[in-house]
């Protein structure tokens, strides 16, 4: 590669950063050149460096800068970005997804950059990309800036523009320029780090790129971007509450950036390894007095204040809906740690007061206590809202749905029968009491059914969700309904098959733009084939027992359903550093690592409608049937505990099936037994509008109404 002359290199270093990026002649006036003053831009110069001995350091830096310039000249991503695009942000250059006429089919109708003959983004391309971003990414889950703030700054940050376009390209039909925009943004970010000119927009760009990597399933790259953003936050002291005492124009924007990074860490952060920080130190609110869970909370720094958010609030001191989602997200990160402990065979008996199960339930109750009445399910009446109303106020309803899904998914995972079946299999001395089996079975079915109910309402309202977390919740609920497909009661069996199909259909709607959700869906497909022992399962499938794949179940619960190792580390690690995966996900191994499941008892909950369905009461006595052949193969021990059979066959619940009482799950839930026509095929399902049989929204006499948030 030809080198520039010393004089040319010196002239290049005399120019300001803005003029050097635009490849224009710079007057080199200091402290600000006339060109930047005329455009109203901040004029920055590279610090003068002393020449080292032999000039090797300066030559290397000049060579690196020359390579970056060649990259930028070759692809021309941001050479001619308009200096001021505030007018382009407000105009609707493409289809407006916020208008009443925009339906689900409009999601991919806008192609970001497809009309350009070169990858250089035009004003209209930037405007369409920003519209897509604010429609489907803003506050769901990340919230770095508002549209007004972006208009005021005029999109001066080139790395932020490229990051927005890269994220928006994931939700357009044309993905051709996605990697170009993301690679350009990364190059500009690293150049700012090397030059020591990192600003708030640089860290926001890292937040966007991190979320994009997680959507794509590139976990290693996403965690790298997230970790780099955290380190820059520490350098700027954004993780200290004392930083936010002064009154600064960008104060709220800094808060939103910090907690957006925390939101990504809660869902996608690393759970293993010595360098991983425990979730307890990332609590978004001070721990109650005396409730330190064994940690020295008195030495911990106070968390930064949450951003100001008054959407849907009734009083000035009400916690904002997005901040509330961060609270529940923190509990979800604790659940992820709990699942990791279970996978590592480090489960402490969940019924003990000092177990992690009890701590997470305590944390969830504490967070629920922070939830204002104005945001609760019975107050907002989501089921009464029209599709146009939800579309117009998506900034509120997307975080609200995130809270609802998170709440029910937390209780679904904590009580998932697979965790305790595996624990009893690999710990011969561990006995699970029948009382815990019964209660956890009721809770897991209750909240897995609530997740399906939320899916029904979202489908009925035609509200398109983008965050892959919703797809993950649907996959977890699907494993629960697959488990109950072999229930003894035929109506529960039918309901479970129908709900499993709904979860699959909902998850498939994310597969078009999220590779990680596509892998989740394929994992569920493998689980279904293993469970049934057939390549194709139809509506007539009525199993008396199923086979659960242990590795695939862990993959779903831990979101390990990502592309192969080389793809997940693409763009970051040299092949010599790629970690090896010892487990080979082959079909033969899955069949070798399976559990035979027989659900001999159907969970039952009786709700006293006089108290509004706020408490569950067990019936005073149960009429028993004679033991069935399937239930005699296993069950509780004579001492009252549940011991897993040594041969790998697991029977959950008591020995004898129970007759459902008059006001129980089996006899008072007519809406659950959905039309079998929508369960035509478990393998070939489209995302279509589900017929949400909500029932009487005023009374809610059904058993699952207890348990809502």
PDB file of N, CA and C in Angstrom, residues 130-189:
ATOM      1  N   UNK A 130     -34.844   5.638  10.718  1.00  0.00           N
ATOM      2  CA  UNK A 130     -35.205   6.191  12.023  1.00  0.00           C
ATOM      3  C   UNK A 130     -36.670   5.914  12.332  1.00  0.00           C
ATOM      4  N   UNK A 131     -37.534   5.981  11.323  1.00  0.00           N
ATOM      5  CA  UNK A 131     -38.947   5.641  11.544  1.00  0.00           C
ATOM      6  C   UNK A 131     -39.100   4.189  11.999  1.00  0.00           C
ATOM      7  N   UNK A 132     -38.372   3.283  11.349  1.00  0.00           N
ATOM      8  CA  UNK A 132     -38.421   1.880  11.762  1.00  0.00           C
ATOM      9  C   UNK A 132     -37.901   1.706  13.181  1.00  0.00           C
ATOM     10  N   UNK A 133     -36.830   2.413  13.497  1.00  0.00           N
ATOM     11  CA  UNK A 133     -36.255   2.283  14.835  1.00  0.00           C
ATOM     12  C   UNK A 133     -37.249   2.734  15.901  1.00  0.00           C
ATOM     13  N   UNK A 134     -37.844   3.897  15.715  1.00  0.00           N
ATOM     14  CA  UNK A 134     -38.760   4.410  16.736  1.00  0.00           C
ATOM     15  C   UNK A 134     -40.063   3.623  16.778  1.00  0.00           C
ATOM     16  N   UNK A 135     -40.386   2.933  15.703  1.00  0.00           N
ATOM     17  CA  UNK A 135     -41.618   2.149  15.714  1.00  0.00           C
ATOM     18  C   UNK A 135     -41.433   0.812  16.417  1.00  0.00           C
ATOM     19  N   UNK A 136     -40.282   0.179  16.262  1.00  0.00           N
ATOM     20  CA  UNK A 136     -40.135  -1.192  16.727  1.00  0.00           C
ATOM     21  C   UNK A 136     -38.999  -1.416  17.716  1.00  0.00           C
ATOM     22  N   UNK A 137     -38.167  -0.430  17.981  1.00  0.00           N
ATOM     23  CA  UNK A 137     -37.060  -0.621  18.926  1.00  0.00           C
ATOM     24  C   UNK A 137     -37.099   0.362  20.086  1.00  0.00           C
ATOM     25  N   UNK A 138     -37.705   1.519  19.891  1.00  0.00           N
ATOM     26  CA  UNK A 138     -37.707   2.560  20.910  1.00  0.00           C
ATOM     27  C   UNK A 138     -38.481   2.106  22.141  1.00  0.00           C
ATOM     28  N   UNK A 139     -37.818   2.064  23.279  1.00  0.00           N
ATOM     29  CA  UNK A 139     -38.403   1.653  24.570  1.00  0.00           C
ATOM     30  C   UNK A 139     -38.829   0.186  24.580  1.00  0.00           C
ATOM     31  N   UNK A 140     -38.332  -0.603  23.646  1.00  0.00           N
ATOM     32  CA  UNK A 140     -38.738  -2.010  23.575  1.00  0.00           C
ATOM     33  C   UNK A 140     -37.586  -2.891  23.083  1.00  0.00           C
ATOM     34  N   UNK A 141     -36.570  -3.135  23.870  1.00  0.00           N
ATOM     35  CA  UNK A 141     -36.437  -2.760  25.276  1.00  0.00           C
ATOM     36  C   UNK A 141     -35.561  -1.541  25.542  1.00  0.00           C
ATOM     37  N   UNK A 142     -34.744  -1.101  24.575  1.00  0.00           N
ATOM     38  CA  UNK A 142     -33.767  -0.049  24.855  1.00  0.00           C
ATOM     39  C   UNK A 142     -34.387   1.325  24.647  1.00  0.00           C
ATOM     40  N   UNK A 143     -33.909   2.269  25.446  1.00  0.00           N
ATOM     41  CA  UNK A 143     -34.420   3.639  25.394  1.00  0.00           C
ATOM     42  C   UNK A 143     -33.240   4.577  25.634  1.00  0.00           C
ATOM     43  N   UNK A 144     -32.532   4.902  24.568  1.00  0.00           N
ATOM     44  CA  UNK A 144     -31.353   5.756  24.686  1.00  0.00           C
ATOM     45  C   UNK A 144     -31.677   7.223  24.454  1.00  0.00           C
ATOM     46  N   UNK A 145     -32.546   7.499  23.518  1.00  0.00           N
ATOM     47  CA  UNK A 145     -32.847   8.883  23.148  1.00  0.00           C
ATOM     48  C   UNK A 145     -34.272   8.942  22.634  1.00  0.00           C
ATOM     49  N   UNK A 146     -34.832  10.137  22.644  1.00  0.00           N
ATOM     50  CA  UNK A 146     -36.150  10.384  22.080  1.00  0.00           C
ATOM     51  C   UNK A 146     -35.996  10.989  20.690  1.00  0.00           C
ATOM     52  N   UNK A 147     -37.078  10.988  19.943  1.00  0.00           N
ATOM     53  CA  UNK A 147     -37.040  11.536  18.587  1.00  0.00           C
ATOM     54  C   UNK A 147     -36.685  13.018  18.602  1.00  0.00           C
ATOM     55  N   UNK A 148     -37.210  13.755  19.581  1.00  0.00           N
ATOM     56  CA  UNK A 148     -36.927  15.185  19.648  1.00  0.00           C
ATOM     57  C   UNK A 148     -35.439  15.444  19.869  1.00  0.00           C
ATOM     58  N   UNK A 149     -34.809  14.632  20.709  1.00  0.00           N
ATOM     59  CA  UNK A 149     -33.377  14.807  20.955  1.00  0.00           C
ATOM     60  C   UNK A 149     -32.565  14.502  19.706  1.00  0.00           C
ATOM     61  N   UNK A 150     -33.004  13.539  18.939  1.00  0.00           N
ATOM     62  CA  UNK A 150     -32.298  13.207  17.707  1.00  0.00           C
ATOM     63  C   UNK A 150     -32.458  14.324  16.682  1.00  0.00           C
ATOM     64  N   UNK A 151     -33.629  14.933  16.649  1.00  0.00           N
ATOM     65  CA  UNK A 151     -33.857  16.035  15.719  1.00  0.00           C
ATOM     66  C   UNK A 151     -33.034  17.255  16.104  1.00  0.00           C
ATOM     67  N   UNK A 152     -32.913  17.514  17.411  1.00  0.00           N
ATOM     68  CA  UNK A 152     -32.147  18.679  17.849  1.00  0.00           C
ATOM     69  C   UNK A 152     -30.665  18.528  17.533  1.00  0.00           C
ATOM     70  N   UNK A 153     -30.133  17.312  17.706  1.00  0.00           N
ATOM     71  CA  UNK A 153     -28.714  17.102  17.410  1.00  0.00           C
ATOM     72  C   UNK A 153     -28.437  17.018  15.919  1.00  0.00           C
ATOM     73  N   UNK A 154     -29.483  16.753  15.120  1.00  0.00           N
ATOM     74  CA  UNK A 154     -29.298  16.682  13.674  1.00  0.00           C
ATOM     75  C   UNK A 154     -28.519  15.473  13.206  1.00  0.00           C
ATOM     76  N   UNK A 155     -28.432  14.430  14.012  1.00  0.00           N
ATOM     77  CA  UNK A 155     -27.703  13.200  13.635  1.00  0.00           C
ATOM     78  C   UNK A 155     -26.264  13.508  13.256  1.00  0.00           C
ATOM     79  N   UNK A 156     -25.581  14.314  14.091  1.00  0.00           N
ATOM     80  CA  UNK A 156     -24.196  14.643  13.791  1.00  0.00           C
ATOM     81  C   UNK A 156     -23.268  13.447  13.963  1.00  0.00           C
ATOM     82  N   UNK A 157     -23.640  12.531  14.853  1.00  0.00           N
ATOM     83  CA  UNK A 157     -22.789  11.372  15.119  1.00  0.00           C
ATOM     84  C   UNK A 157     -22.962  10.345  14.007  1.00  0.00           C
ATOM     85  N   UNK A 158     -21.910  10.133  13.249  1.00  0.00           N
ATOM     86  CA  UNK A 158     -21.986   9.209  12.125  1.00  0.00           C
ATOM     87  C   UNK A 158     -22.099   7.763  12.585  1.00  0.00           C
ATOM     88  N   UNK A 159     -21.421   7.408  13.691  1.00  0.00           N
ATOM     89  CA  UNK A 159     -21.544   6.041  14.178  1.00  0.00           C
ATOM     90  C   UNK A 159     -22.945   5.758  14.696  1.00  0.00           C
ATOM     91  N   UNK A 160     -23.623   6.758  15.243  1.00  0.00           N
ATOM     92  CA  UNK A 160     -24.989   6.549  15.717  1.00  0.00           C
ATOM     93  C   UNK A 160     -25.939   6.357  14.541  1.00  0.00           C
ATOM     94  N   UNK A 161     -25.739   7.123  13.468  1.00  0.00           N
ATOM     95  CA  UNK A 161     -26.571   6.956  12.272  1.00  0.00           C
ATOM     96  C   UNK A 161     -26.410   5.550  11.702  1.00  0.00           C
ATOM     97  N   UNK A 162     -25.173   5.095  11.592  1.00  0.00           N
ATOM     98  CA  UNK A 162     -24.938   3.750  11.042  1.00  0.00           C
ATOM     99  C   UNK A 162     -25.497   2.669  11.958  1.00  0.00           C
ATOM    100  N   UNK A 163     -25.435   2.879  13.271  1.00  0.00           N
ATOM    101  CA  UNK A 163     -25.986   1.893  14.206  1.00  0.00           C
ATOM    102  C   UNK A 163     -27.498   1.819  14.087  1.00  0.00           C
ATOM    103  N   UNK A 164     -28.146   2.970  13.949  1.00  0.00           N
ATOM    104  CA  UNK A 164     -29.600   2.981  13.776  1.00  0.00           C
ATOM    105  C   UNK A 164     -29.988   2.278  12.485  1.00  0.00           C
ATOM    106  N   UNK A 165     -29.265   2.568  11.403  1.00  0.00           N
ATOM    107  CA  UNK A 165     -29.582   1.938  10.123  1.00  0.00           C
ATOM    108  C   UNK A 165     -29.321   0.430  10.165  1.00  0.00           C
ATOM    109  N   UNK A 166     -28.273   0.013  10.864  1.00  0.00           N
ATOM    110  CA  UNK A 166     -27.995  -1.422  10.972  1.00  0.00           C
ATOM    111  C   UNK A 166     -29.111  -2.136  11.715  1.00  0.00           C
ATOM    112  N   UNK A 167     -29.580  -1.541  12.813  1.00  0.00           N
ATOM    113  CA  UNK A 167     -30.660  -2.165  13.580  1.00  0.00           C
ATOM    114  C   UNK A 167     -31.966  -2.141  12.804  1.00  0.00           C
ATOM    115  N   UNK A 168     -32.235  -1.034  12.110  1.00  0.00           N
ATOM    116  CA  UNK A 168     -33.465  -0.947  11.317  1.00  0.00           C
ATOM    117  C   UNK A 168     -33.439  -1.910  10.139  1.00  0.00           C
ATOM    118  N   UNK A 169     -32.254  -2.166   9.583  1.00  0.00           N
ATOM    119  CA  UNK A 169     -32.161  -3.083   8.444  1.00  0.00           C
ATOM    120  C   UNK A 169     -32.570  -4.498   8.819  1.00  0.00           C
ATOM    121  N   UNK A 170     -32.422  -4.852  10.086  1.00  0.00           N
ATOM    122  CA  UNK A 170     -32.836  -6.183  10.528  1.00  0.00           C
ATOM    123  C   UNK A 170     -34.338  -6.363  10.388  1.00  0.00           C
ATOM    124  N   UNK A 171     -35.107  -5.272  10.413  1.00  0.00           N
ATOM    125  CA  UNK A 171     -36.564  -5.350  10.338  1.00  0.00           C
ATOM    126  C   UNK A 171     -37.094  -4.902   8.982  1.00  0.00           C
ATOM    127  N   UNK A 172     -36.236  -4.874   7.976  1.00  0.00           N
ATOM    128  CA  UNK A 172     -36.667  -4.552   6.624  1.00  0.00           C
ATOM    129  C   UNK A 172     -36.496  -5.786   5.748  1.00  0.00           C
ATOM    130  N   UNK A 173     -37.046  -5.723   4.541  1.00  0.00           N
ATOM    131  CA  UNK A 173     -36.936  -6.867   3.632  1.00  0.00           C
ATOM    132  C   UNK A 173     -35.504  -7.081   3.168  1.00  0.00           C
ATOM    133  N   UNK A 174     -34.797  -5.993   2.947  1.00  0.00           N
ATOM    134  CA  UNK A 174     -33.456  -6.076   2.379  1.00  0.00           C
ATOM    135  C   UNK A 174     -32.431  -6.015   3.503  1.00  0.00           C
ATOM    136  N   UNK A 175     -31.698  -7.119   3.716  1.00  0.00           N
ATOM    137  CA  UNK A 175     -30.656  -7.160   4.730  1.00  0.00           C
ATOM    138  C   UNK A 175     -29.271  -6.973   4.118  1.00  0.00           C
ATOM    139  N   UNK A 176     -29.217  -6.556   2.852  1.00  0.00           N
ATOM    140  CA  UNK A 176     -27.930  -6.526   2.151  1.00  0.00           C
ATOM    141  C   UNK A 176     -26.954  -5.559   2.804  1.00  0.00           C
ATOM    142  N   UNK A 177     -27.473  -4.430   3.307  1.00  0.00           N
ATOM    143  CA  UNK A 177     -26.584  -3.403   3.853  1.00  0.00           C
ATOM    144  C   UNK A 177     -26.444  -3.495   5.363  1.00  0.00           C
ATOM    145  N   UNK A 178     -27.043  -4.500   5.984  1.00  0.00           N
ATOM    146  CA  UNK A 178     -27.020  -4.587   7.446  1.00  0.00           C
ATOM    147  C   UNK A 178     -25.589  -4.687   7.964  1.00  0.00           C
ATOM    148  N   UNK A 179     -24.826  -5.635   7.434  1.00  0.00           N
ATOM    149  CA  UNK A 179     -23.465  -5.831   7.925  1.00  0.00           C
ATOM    150  C   UNK A 179     -22.570  -4.666   7.523  1.00  0.00           C
ATOM    151  N   UNK A 180     -22.869  -4.041   6.402  1.00  0.00           N
ATOM    152  CA  UNK A 180     -22.080  -2.872   6.011  1.00  0.00           C
ATOM    153  C   UNK A 180     -22.251  -1.754   7.028  1.00  0.00           C
ATOM    154  N   UNK A 181     -23.493  -1.463   7.403  1.00  0.00           N
ATOM    155  CA  UNK A 181     -23.744  -0.401   8.379  1.00  0.00           C
ATOM    156  C   UNK A 181     -23.151  -0.755   9.739  1.00  0.00           C
ATOM    157  N   UNK A 182     -23.324  -1.997  10.180  1.00  0.00           N
ATOM    158  CA  UNK A 182     -22.812  -2.375  11.499  1.00  0.00           C
ATOM    159  C   UNK A 182     -21.285  -2.358  11.523  1.00  0.00           C
ATOM    160  N   UNK A 183     -20.647  -2.840  10.461  1.00  0.00           N
ATOM    161  CA  UNK A 183     -19.185  -2.821  10.419  1.00  0.00           C
ATOM    162  C   UNK A 183     -18.650  -1.397  10.367  1.00  0.00           C
ATOM    163  N   UNK A 184     -19.326  -0.526   9.623  1.00  0.00           N
ATOM    164  CA  UNK A 184     -18.901   0.870   9.570  1.00  0.00           C
ATOM    165  C   UNK A 184     -19.046   1.528  10.930  1.00  0.00           C
ATOM    166  N   UNK A 185     -20.157   1.250  11.619  1.00  0.00           N
ATOM    167  CA  UNK A 185     -20.353   1.815  12.958  1.00  0.00           C
ATOM    168  C   UNK A 185     -19.266   1.330  13.912  1.00  0.00           C
ATOM    169  N   UNK A 186     -18.931   0.056  13.843  1.00  0.00           N
ATOM    170  CA  UNK A 186     -17.881  -0.475  14.716  1.00  0.00           C
ATOM    171  C   UNK A 186     -16.534   0.175  14.414  1.00  0.00           C
ATOM    172  N   UNK A 187     -16.242   0.379  13.132  1.00  0.00           N
ATOM    173  CA  UNK A 187     -14.978   1.018  12.765  1.00  0.00           C
ATOM    174  C   UNK A 187     -14.903   2.434  13.310  1.00  0.00           C
ATOM    175  N   UNK A 188     -15.981   3.191  13.169  1.00  0.00           N
ATOM    176  CA  UNK A 188     -15.998   4.565  13.665  1.00  0.00           C
ATOM    177  C   UNK A 188     -15.911   4.610  15.188  1.00  0.00           C
ATOM    178  N   UNK A 189     -16.555   3.636  15.854  1.00  0.00           N
ATOM    179  CA  UNK A 189     -16.499   3.598  17.317  1.00  0.00           C
ATOM    180  C   UNK A 189     -15.073   3.332  17.789  1.00  0.00           C
TER     181      UNK A 189
END
